[in-house]
CSV table of N, CA, C and O in Angstrom, one decimal:
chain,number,residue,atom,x,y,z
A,1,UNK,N,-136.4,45.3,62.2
A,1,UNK,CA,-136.6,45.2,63.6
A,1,UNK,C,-136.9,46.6,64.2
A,1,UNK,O,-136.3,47.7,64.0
A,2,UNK,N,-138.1,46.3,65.0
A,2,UNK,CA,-138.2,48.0,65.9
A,2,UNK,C,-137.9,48.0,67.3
A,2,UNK,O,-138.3,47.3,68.2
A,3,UNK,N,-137.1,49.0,67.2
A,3,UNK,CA,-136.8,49.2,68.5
A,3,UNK,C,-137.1,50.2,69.7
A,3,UNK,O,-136.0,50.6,70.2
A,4,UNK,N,-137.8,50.7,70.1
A,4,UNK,CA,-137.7,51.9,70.8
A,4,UNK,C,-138.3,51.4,72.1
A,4,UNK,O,-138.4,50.2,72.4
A,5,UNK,N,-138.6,52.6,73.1
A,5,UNK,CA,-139.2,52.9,74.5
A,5,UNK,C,-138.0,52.0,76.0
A,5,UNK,O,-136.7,52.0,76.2
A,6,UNK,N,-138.8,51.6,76.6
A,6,UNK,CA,-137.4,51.0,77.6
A,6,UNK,C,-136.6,49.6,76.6
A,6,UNK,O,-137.0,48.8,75.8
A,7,UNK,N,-135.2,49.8,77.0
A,7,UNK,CA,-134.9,48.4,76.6
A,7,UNK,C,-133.7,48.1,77.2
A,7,UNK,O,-133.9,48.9,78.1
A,8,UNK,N,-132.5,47.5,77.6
A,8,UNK,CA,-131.6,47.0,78.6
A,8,UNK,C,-130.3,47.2,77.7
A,8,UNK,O,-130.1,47.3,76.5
A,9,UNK,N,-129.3,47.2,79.1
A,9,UNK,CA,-128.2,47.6,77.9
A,9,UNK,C,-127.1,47.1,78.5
A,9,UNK,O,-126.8,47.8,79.5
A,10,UNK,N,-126.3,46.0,78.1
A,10,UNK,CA,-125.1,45.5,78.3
A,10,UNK,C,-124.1,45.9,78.5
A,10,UNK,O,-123.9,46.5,77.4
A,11,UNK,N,-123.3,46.1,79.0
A,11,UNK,CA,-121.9,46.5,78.3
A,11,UNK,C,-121.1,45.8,79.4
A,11,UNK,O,-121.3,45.7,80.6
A,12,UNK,N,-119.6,45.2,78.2
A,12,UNK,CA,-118.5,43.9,78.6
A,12,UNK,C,-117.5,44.5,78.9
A,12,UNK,O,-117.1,45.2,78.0
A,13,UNK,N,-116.7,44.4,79.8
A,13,UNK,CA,-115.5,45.2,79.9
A,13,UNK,C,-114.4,44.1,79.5
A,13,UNK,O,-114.6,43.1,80.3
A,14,UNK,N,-113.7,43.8,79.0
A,14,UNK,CA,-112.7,42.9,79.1
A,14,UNK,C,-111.2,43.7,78.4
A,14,UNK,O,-111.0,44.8,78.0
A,15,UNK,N,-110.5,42.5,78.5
A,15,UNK,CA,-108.6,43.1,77.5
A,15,UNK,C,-109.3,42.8,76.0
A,15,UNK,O,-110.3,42.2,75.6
A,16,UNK,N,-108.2,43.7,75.4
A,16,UNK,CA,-108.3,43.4,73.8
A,16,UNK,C,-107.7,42.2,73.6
A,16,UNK,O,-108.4,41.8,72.7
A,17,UNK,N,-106.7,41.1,74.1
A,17,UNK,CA,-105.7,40.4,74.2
A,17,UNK,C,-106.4,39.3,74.7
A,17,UNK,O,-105.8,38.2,74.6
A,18,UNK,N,-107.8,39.5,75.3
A,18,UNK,CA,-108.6,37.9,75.5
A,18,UNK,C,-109.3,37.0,74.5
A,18,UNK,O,-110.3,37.3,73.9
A,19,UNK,N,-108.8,36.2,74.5
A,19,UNK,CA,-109.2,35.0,73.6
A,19,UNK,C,-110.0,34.3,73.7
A,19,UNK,O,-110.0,33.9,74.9
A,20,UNK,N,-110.8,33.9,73.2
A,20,UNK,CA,-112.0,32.5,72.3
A,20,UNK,C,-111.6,31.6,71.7
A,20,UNK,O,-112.1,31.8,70.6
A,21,UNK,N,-110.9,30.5,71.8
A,21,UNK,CA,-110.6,29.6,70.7
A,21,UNK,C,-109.7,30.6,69.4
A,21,UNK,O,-109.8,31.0,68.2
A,22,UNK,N,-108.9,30.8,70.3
A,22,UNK,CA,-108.3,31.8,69.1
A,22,UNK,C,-108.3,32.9,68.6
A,22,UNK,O,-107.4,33.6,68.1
A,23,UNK,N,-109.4,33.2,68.7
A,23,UNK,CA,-109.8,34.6,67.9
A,23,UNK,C,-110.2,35.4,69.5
A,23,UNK,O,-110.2,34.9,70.6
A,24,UNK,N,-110.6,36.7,69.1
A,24,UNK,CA,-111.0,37.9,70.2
A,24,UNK,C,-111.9,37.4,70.8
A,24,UNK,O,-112.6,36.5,70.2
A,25,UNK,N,-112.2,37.9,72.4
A,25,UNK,CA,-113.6,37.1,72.7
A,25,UNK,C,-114.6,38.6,72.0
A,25,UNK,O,-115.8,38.5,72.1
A,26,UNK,N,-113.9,40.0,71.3
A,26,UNK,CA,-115.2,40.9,71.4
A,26,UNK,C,-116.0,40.3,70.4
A,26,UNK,O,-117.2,40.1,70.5
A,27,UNK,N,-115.3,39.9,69.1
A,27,UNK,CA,-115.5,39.4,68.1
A,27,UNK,C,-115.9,38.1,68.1
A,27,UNK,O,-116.4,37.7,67.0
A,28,UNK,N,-115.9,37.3,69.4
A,28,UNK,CA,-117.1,36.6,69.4
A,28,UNK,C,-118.1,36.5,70.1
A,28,UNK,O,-118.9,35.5,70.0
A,29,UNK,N,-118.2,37.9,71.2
A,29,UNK,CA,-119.3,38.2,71.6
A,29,UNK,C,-120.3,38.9,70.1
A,29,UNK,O,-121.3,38.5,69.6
A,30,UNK,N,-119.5,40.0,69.8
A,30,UNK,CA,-120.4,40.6,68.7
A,30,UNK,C,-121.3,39.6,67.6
A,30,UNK,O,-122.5,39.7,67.3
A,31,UNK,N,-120.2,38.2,67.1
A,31,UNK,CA,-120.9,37.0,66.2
A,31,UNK,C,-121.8,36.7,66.6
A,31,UNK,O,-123.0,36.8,66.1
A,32,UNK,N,-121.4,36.3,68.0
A,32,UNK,CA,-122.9,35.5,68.8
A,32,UNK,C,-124.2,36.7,68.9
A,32,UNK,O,-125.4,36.7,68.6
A,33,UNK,N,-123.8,37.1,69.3
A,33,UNK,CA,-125.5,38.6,69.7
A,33,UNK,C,-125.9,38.5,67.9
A,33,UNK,O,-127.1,38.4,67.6
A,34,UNK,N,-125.1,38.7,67.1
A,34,UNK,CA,-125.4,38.9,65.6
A,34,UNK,C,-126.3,37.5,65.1
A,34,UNK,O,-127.3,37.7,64.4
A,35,UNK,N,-126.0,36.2,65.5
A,35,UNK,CA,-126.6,35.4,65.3
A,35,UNK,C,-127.9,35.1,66.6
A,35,UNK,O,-128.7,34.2,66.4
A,36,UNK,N,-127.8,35.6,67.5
A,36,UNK,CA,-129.0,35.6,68.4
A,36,UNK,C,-130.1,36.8,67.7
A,36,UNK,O,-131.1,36.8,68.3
A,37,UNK,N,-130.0,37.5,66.8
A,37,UNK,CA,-130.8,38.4,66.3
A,37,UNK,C,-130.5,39.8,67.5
A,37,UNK,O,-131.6,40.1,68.0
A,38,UNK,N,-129.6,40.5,67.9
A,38,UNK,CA,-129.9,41.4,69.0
A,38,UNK,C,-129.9,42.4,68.1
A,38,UNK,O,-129.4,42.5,67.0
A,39,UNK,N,-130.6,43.4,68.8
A,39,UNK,CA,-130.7,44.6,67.8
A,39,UNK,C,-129.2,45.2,67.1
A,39,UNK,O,-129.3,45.7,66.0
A,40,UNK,N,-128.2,44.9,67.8
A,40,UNK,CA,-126.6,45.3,67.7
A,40,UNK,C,-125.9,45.8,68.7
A,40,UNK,O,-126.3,46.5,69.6
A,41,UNK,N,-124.6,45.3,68.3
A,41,UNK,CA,-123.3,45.4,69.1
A,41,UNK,C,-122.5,46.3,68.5
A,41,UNK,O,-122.6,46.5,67.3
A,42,UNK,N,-121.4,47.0,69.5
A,42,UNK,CA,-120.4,47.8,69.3
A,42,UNK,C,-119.4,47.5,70.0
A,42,UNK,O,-119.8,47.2,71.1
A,43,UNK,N,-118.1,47.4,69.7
A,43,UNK,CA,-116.9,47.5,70.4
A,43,UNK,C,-116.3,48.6,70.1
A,43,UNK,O,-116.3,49.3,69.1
A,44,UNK,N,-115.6,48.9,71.5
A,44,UNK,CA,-114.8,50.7,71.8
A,44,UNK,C,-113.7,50.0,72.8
A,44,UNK,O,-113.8,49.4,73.9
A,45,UNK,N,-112.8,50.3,72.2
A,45,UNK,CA,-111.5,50.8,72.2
A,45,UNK,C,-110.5,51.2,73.3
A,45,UNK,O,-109.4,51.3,72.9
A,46,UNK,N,-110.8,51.4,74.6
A,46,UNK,CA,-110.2,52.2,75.8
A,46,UNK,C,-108.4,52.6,75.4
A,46,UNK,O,-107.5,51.9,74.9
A,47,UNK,N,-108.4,53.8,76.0
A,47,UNK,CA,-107.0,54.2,75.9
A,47,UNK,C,-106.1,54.3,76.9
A,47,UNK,O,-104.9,54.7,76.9
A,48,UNK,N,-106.8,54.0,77.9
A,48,UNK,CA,-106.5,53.5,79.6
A,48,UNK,C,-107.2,53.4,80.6
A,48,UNK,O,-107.9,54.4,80.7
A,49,UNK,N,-107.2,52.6,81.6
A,49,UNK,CA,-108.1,52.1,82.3
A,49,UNK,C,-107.2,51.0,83.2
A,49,UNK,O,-106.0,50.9,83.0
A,50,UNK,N,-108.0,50.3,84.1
A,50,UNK,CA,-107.6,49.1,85.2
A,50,UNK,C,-108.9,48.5,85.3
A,50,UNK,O,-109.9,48.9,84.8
A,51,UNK,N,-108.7,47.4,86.0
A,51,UNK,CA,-109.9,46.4,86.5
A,51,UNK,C,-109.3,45.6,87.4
A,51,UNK,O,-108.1,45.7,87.7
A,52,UNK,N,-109.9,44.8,87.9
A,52,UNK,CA,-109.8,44.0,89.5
A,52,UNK,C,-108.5,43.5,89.5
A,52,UNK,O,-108.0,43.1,90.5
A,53,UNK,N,-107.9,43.7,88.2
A,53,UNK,CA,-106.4,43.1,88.6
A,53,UNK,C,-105.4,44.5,89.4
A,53,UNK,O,-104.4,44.3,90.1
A,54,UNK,N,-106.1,45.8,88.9
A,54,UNK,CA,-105.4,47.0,89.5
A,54,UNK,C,-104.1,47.5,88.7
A,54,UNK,O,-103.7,48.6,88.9
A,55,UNK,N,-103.5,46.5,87.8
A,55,UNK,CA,-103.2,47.2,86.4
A,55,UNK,C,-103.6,47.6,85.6
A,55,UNK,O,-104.6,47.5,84.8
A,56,UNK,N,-102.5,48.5,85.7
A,56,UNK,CA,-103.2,50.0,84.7
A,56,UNK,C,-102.4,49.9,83.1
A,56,UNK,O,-101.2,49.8,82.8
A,57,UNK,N,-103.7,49.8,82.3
A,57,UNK,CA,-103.5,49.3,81.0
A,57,UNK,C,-102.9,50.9,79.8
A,57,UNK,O,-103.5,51.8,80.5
A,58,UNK,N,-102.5,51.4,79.0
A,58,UNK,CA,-102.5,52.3,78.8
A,58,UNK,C,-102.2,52.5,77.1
A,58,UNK,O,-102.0,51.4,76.9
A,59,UNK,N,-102.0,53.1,76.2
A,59,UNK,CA,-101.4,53.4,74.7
A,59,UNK,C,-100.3,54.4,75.1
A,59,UNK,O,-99.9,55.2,74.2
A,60,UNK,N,-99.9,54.6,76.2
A,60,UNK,CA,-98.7,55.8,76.1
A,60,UNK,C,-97.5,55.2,75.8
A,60,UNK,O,-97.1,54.0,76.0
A,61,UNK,N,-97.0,56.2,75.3
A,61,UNK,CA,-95.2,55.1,74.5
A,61,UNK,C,-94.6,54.4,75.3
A,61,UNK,O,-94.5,53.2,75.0
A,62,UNK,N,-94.1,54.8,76.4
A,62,UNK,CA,-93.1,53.8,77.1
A,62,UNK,C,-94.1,53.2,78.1
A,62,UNK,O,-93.6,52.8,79.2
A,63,UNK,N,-95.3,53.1,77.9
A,63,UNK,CA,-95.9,51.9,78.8
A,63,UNK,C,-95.5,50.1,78.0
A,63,UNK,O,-95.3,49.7,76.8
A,64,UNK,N,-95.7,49.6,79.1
A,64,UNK,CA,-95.3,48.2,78.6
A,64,UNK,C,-96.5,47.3,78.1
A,64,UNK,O,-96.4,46.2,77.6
A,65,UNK,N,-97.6,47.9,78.4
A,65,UNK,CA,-98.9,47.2,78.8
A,65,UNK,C,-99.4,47.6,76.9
A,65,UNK,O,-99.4,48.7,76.4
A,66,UNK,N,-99.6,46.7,76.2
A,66,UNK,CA,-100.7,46.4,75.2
A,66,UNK,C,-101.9,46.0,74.9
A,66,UNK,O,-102.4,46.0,73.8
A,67,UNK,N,-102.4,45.5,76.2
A,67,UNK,CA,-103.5,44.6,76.5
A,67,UNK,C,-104.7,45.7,77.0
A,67,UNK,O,-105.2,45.6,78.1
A,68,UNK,N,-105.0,46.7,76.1
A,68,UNK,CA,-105.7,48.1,76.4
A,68,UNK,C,-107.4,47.1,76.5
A,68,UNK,O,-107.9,46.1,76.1
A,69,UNK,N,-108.1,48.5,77.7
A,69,UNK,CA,-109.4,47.8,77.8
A,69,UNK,C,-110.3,47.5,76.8
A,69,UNK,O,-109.7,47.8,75.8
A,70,UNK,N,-111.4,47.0,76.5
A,70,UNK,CA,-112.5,47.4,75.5
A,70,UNK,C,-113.8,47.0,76.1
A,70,UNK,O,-114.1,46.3,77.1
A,71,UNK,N,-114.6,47.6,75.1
A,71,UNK,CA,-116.0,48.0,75.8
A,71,UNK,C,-116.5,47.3,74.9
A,71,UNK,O,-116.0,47.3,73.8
A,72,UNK,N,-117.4,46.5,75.2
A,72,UNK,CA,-118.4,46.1,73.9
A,72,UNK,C,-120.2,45.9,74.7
A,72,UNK,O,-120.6,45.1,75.5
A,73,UNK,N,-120.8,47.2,73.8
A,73,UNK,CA,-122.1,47.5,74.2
A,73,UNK,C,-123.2,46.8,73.5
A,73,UNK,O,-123.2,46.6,72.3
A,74,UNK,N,-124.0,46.4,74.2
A,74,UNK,CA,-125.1,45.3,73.2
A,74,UNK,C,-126.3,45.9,73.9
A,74,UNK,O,-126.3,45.7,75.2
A,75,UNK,N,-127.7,46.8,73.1
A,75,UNK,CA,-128.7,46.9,73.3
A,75,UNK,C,-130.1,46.6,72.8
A,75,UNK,O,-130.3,46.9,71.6
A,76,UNK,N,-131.2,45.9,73.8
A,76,UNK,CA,-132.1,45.2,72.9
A,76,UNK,C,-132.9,45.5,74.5
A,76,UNK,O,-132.5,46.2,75.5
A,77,UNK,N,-134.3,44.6,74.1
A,77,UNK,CA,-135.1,44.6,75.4
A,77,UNK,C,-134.8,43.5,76.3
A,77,UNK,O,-134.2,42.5,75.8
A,78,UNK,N,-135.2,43.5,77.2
A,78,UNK,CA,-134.8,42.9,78.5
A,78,UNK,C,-135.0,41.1,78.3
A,78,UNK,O,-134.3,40.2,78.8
A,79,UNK,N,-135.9,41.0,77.6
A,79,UNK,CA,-136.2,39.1,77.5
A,79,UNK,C,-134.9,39.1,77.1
A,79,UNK,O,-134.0,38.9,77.9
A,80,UNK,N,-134.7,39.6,75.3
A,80,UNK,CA,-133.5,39.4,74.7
A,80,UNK,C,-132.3,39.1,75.0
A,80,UNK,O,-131.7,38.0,74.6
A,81,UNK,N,-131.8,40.1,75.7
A,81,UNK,CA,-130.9,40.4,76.6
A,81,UNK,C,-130.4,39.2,77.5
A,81,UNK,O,-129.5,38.4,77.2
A,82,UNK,N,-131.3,39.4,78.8
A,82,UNK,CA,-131.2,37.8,79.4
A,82,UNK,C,-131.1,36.9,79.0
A,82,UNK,O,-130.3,36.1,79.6
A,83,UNK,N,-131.8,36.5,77.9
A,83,UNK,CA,-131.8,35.4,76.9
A,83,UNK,C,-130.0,35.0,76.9
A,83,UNK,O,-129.4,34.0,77.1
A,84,UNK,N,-129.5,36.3,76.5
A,84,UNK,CA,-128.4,36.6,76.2
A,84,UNK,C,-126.8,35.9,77.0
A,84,UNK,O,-125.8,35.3,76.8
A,85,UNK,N,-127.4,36.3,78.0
A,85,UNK,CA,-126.8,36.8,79.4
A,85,UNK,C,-125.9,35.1,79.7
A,85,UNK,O,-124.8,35.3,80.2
A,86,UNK,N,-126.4,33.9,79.5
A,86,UNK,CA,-125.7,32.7,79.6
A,86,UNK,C,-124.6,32.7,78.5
A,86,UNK,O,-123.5,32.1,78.9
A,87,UNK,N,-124.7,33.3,77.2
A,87,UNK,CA,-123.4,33.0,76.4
A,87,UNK,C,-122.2,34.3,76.7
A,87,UNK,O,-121.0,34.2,76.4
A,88,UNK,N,-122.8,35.5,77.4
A,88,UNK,CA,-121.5,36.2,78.5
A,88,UNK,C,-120.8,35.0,79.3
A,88,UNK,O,-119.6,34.7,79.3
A,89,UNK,N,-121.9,34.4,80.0
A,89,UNK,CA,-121.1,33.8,81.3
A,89,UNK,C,-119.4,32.7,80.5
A,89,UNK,O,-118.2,32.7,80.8
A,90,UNK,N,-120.1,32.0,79.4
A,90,UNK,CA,-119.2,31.1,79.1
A,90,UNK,C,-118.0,31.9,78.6
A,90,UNK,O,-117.0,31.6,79.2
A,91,UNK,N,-117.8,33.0,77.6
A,91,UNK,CA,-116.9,33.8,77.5
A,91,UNK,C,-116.5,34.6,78.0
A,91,UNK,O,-115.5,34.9,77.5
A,92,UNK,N,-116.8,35.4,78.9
A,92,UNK,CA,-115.8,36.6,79.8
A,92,UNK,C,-115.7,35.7,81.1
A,92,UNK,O,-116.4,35.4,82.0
A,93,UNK,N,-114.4,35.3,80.8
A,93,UNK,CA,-113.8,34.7,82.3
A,93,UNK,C,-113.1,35.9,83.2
A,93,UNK,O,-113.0,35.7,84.4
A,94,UNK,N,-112.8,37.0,82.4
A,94,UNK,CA,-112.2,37.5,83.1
A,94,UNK,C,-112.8,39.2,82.5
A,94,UNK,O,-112.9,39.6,81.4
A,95,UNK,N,-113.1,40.0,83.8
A,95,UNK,CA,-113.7,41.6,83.3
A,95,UNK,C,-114.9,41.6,84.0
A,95,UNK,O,-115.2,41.2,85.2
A,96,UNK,N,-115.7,42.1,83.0
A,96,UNK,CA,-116.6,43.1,84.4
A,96,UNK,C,-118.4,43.3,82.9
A,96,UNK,O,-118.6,43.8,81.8
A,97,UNK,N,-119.1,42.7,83.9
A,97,UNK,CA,-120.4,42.6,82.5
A,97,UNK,C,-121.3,43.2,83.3
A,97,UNK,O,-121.9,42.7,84.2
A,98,UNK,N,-121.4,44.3,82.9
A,98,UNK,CA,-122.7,45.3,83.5
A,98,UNK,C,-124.3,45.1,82.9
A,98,UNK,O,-124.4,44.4,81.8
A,99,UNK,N,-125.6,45.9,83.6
A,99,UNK,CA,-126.8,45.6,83.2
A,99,UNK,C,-127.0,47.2,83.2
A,99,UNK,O,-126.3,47.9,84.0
A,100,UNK,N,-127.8,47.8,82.5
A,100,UNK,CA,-128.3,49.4,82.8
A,100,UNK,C,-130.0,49.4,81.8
A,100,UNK,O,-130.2,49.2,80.6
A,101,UNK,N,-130.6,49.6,82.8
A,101,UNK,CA,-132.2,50.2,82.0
A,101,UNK,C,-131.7,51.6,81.4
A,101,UNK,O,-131.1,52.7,81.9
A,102,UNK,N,-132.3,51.0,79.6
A,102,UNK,CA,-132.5,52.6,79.1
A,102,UNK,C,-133.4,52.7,78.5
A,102,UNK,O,-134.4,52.0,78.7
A,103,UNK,N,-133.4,53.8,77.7
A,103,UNK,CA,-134.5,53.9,77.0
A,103,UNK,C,-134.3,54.3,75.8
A,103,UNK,O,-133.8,55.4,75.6
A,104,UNK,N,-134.7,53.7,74.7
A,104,UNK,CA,-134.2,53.5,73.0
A,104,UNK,C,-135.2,54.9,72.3
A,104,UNK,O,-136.5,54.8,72.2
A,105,UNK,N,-134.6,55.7,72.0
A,105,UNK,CA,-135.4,57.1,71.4
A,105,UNK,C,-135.2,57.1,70.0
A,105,UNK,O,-135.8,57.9,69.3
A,106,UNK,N,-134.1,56.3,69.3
A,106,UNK,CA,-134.0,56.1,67.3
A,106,UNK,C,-133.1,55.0,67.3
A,106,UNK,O,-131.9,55.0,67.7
A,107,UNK,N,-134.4,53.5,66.5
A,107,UNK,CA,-132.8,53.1,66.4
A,107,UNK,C,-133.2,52.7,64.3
A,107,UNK,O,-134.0,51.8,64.0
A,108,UNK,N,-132.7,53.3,63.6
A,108,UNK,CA,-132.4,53.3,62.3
A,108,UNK,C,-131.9,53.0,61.6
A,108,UNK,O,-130.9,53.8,61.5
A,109,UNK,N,-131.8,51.9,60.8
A,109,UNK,CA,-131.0,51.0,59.9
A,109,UNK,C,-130.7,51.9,58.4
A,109,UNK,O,-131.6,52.6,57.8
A,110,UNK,N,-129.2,51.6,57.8
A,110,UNK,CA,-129.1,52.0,56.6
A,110,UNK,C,-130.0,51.9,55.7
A,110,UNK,O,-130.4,50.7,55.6
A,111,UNK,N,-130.7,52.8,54.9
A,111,UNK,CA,-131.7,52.6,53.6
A,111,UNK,C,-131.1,51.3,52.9
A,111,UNK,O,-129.9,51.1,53.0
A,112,UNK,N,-131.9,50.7,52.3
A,112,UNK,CA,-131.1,49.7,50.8
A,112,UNK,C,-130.9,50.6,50.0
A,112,UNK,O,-131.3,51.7,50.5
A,113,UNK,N,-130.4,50.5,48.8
A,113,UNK,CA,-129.6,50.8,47.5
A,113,UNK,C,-131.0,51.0,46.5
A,113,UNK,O,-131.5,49.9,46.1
A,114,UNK,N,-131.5,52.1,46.2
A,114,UNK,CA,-132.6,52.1,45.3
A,114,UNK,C,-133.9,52.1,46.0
A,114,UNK,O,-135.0,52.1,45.4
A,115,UNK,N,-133.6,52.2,47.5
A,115,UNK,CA,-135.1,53.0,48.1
A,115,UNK,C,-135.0,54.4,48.4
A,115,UNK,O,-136.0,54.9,48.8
């Protein structure tokens, strides 16, 4: 897949601690974009932060809070994307799903093994 010049760029704010049927919702945002073909997904980590609830989530020792932010960024072009954009709605009930025009300058896949 090629990717360059403008293309749209997602990114999910939600808890590490939110669920899908069980499992993470980042991990099944990431599945789903993986089977929609998107160019790819990343999930990151936050080491503190708040959101509309105004609790402040944090990794410092004597905080109580475990439920640290995470990011998960998904970049492709704009049809794609939107395309996209209904299977956010059904899983992030709760967080914050942003839209940003960018612009794709390298996007490069691992060589195979013997090229």
């Amino acid at each position: 897949m090629r990717l360059t010049g403008s293309a749209l760029r997602v990114t999910i704010f939600i808890g590490e601690n939110d669920t899908w049927h069980h499992k993470p919702v980042f991990t099944e945002i990431v599945h789903r974009a993986h089977k929609a073909g998107l160019a790819g997904a990343s999930v990151f980590r936050g080491i503190e932060g708040f959101g509309a609830s105004s609790l402040i989530h944090t990794t410092r020792l004597l905080s109580l809070s475990e439920d640290l932010p995470v990011a998960i960024v998904i970049v492709d072009t704009e049809d794609r994307i939107r395309a996209f954009l209904p299977q956010l709605d059904e899983l992030v009930t709760e967080g914050l799903v942003i839209l940003d025009d960018c612009e794709v300058i390298r996007y490069m896949g691992r060589g195979k093994e013997g090229q």
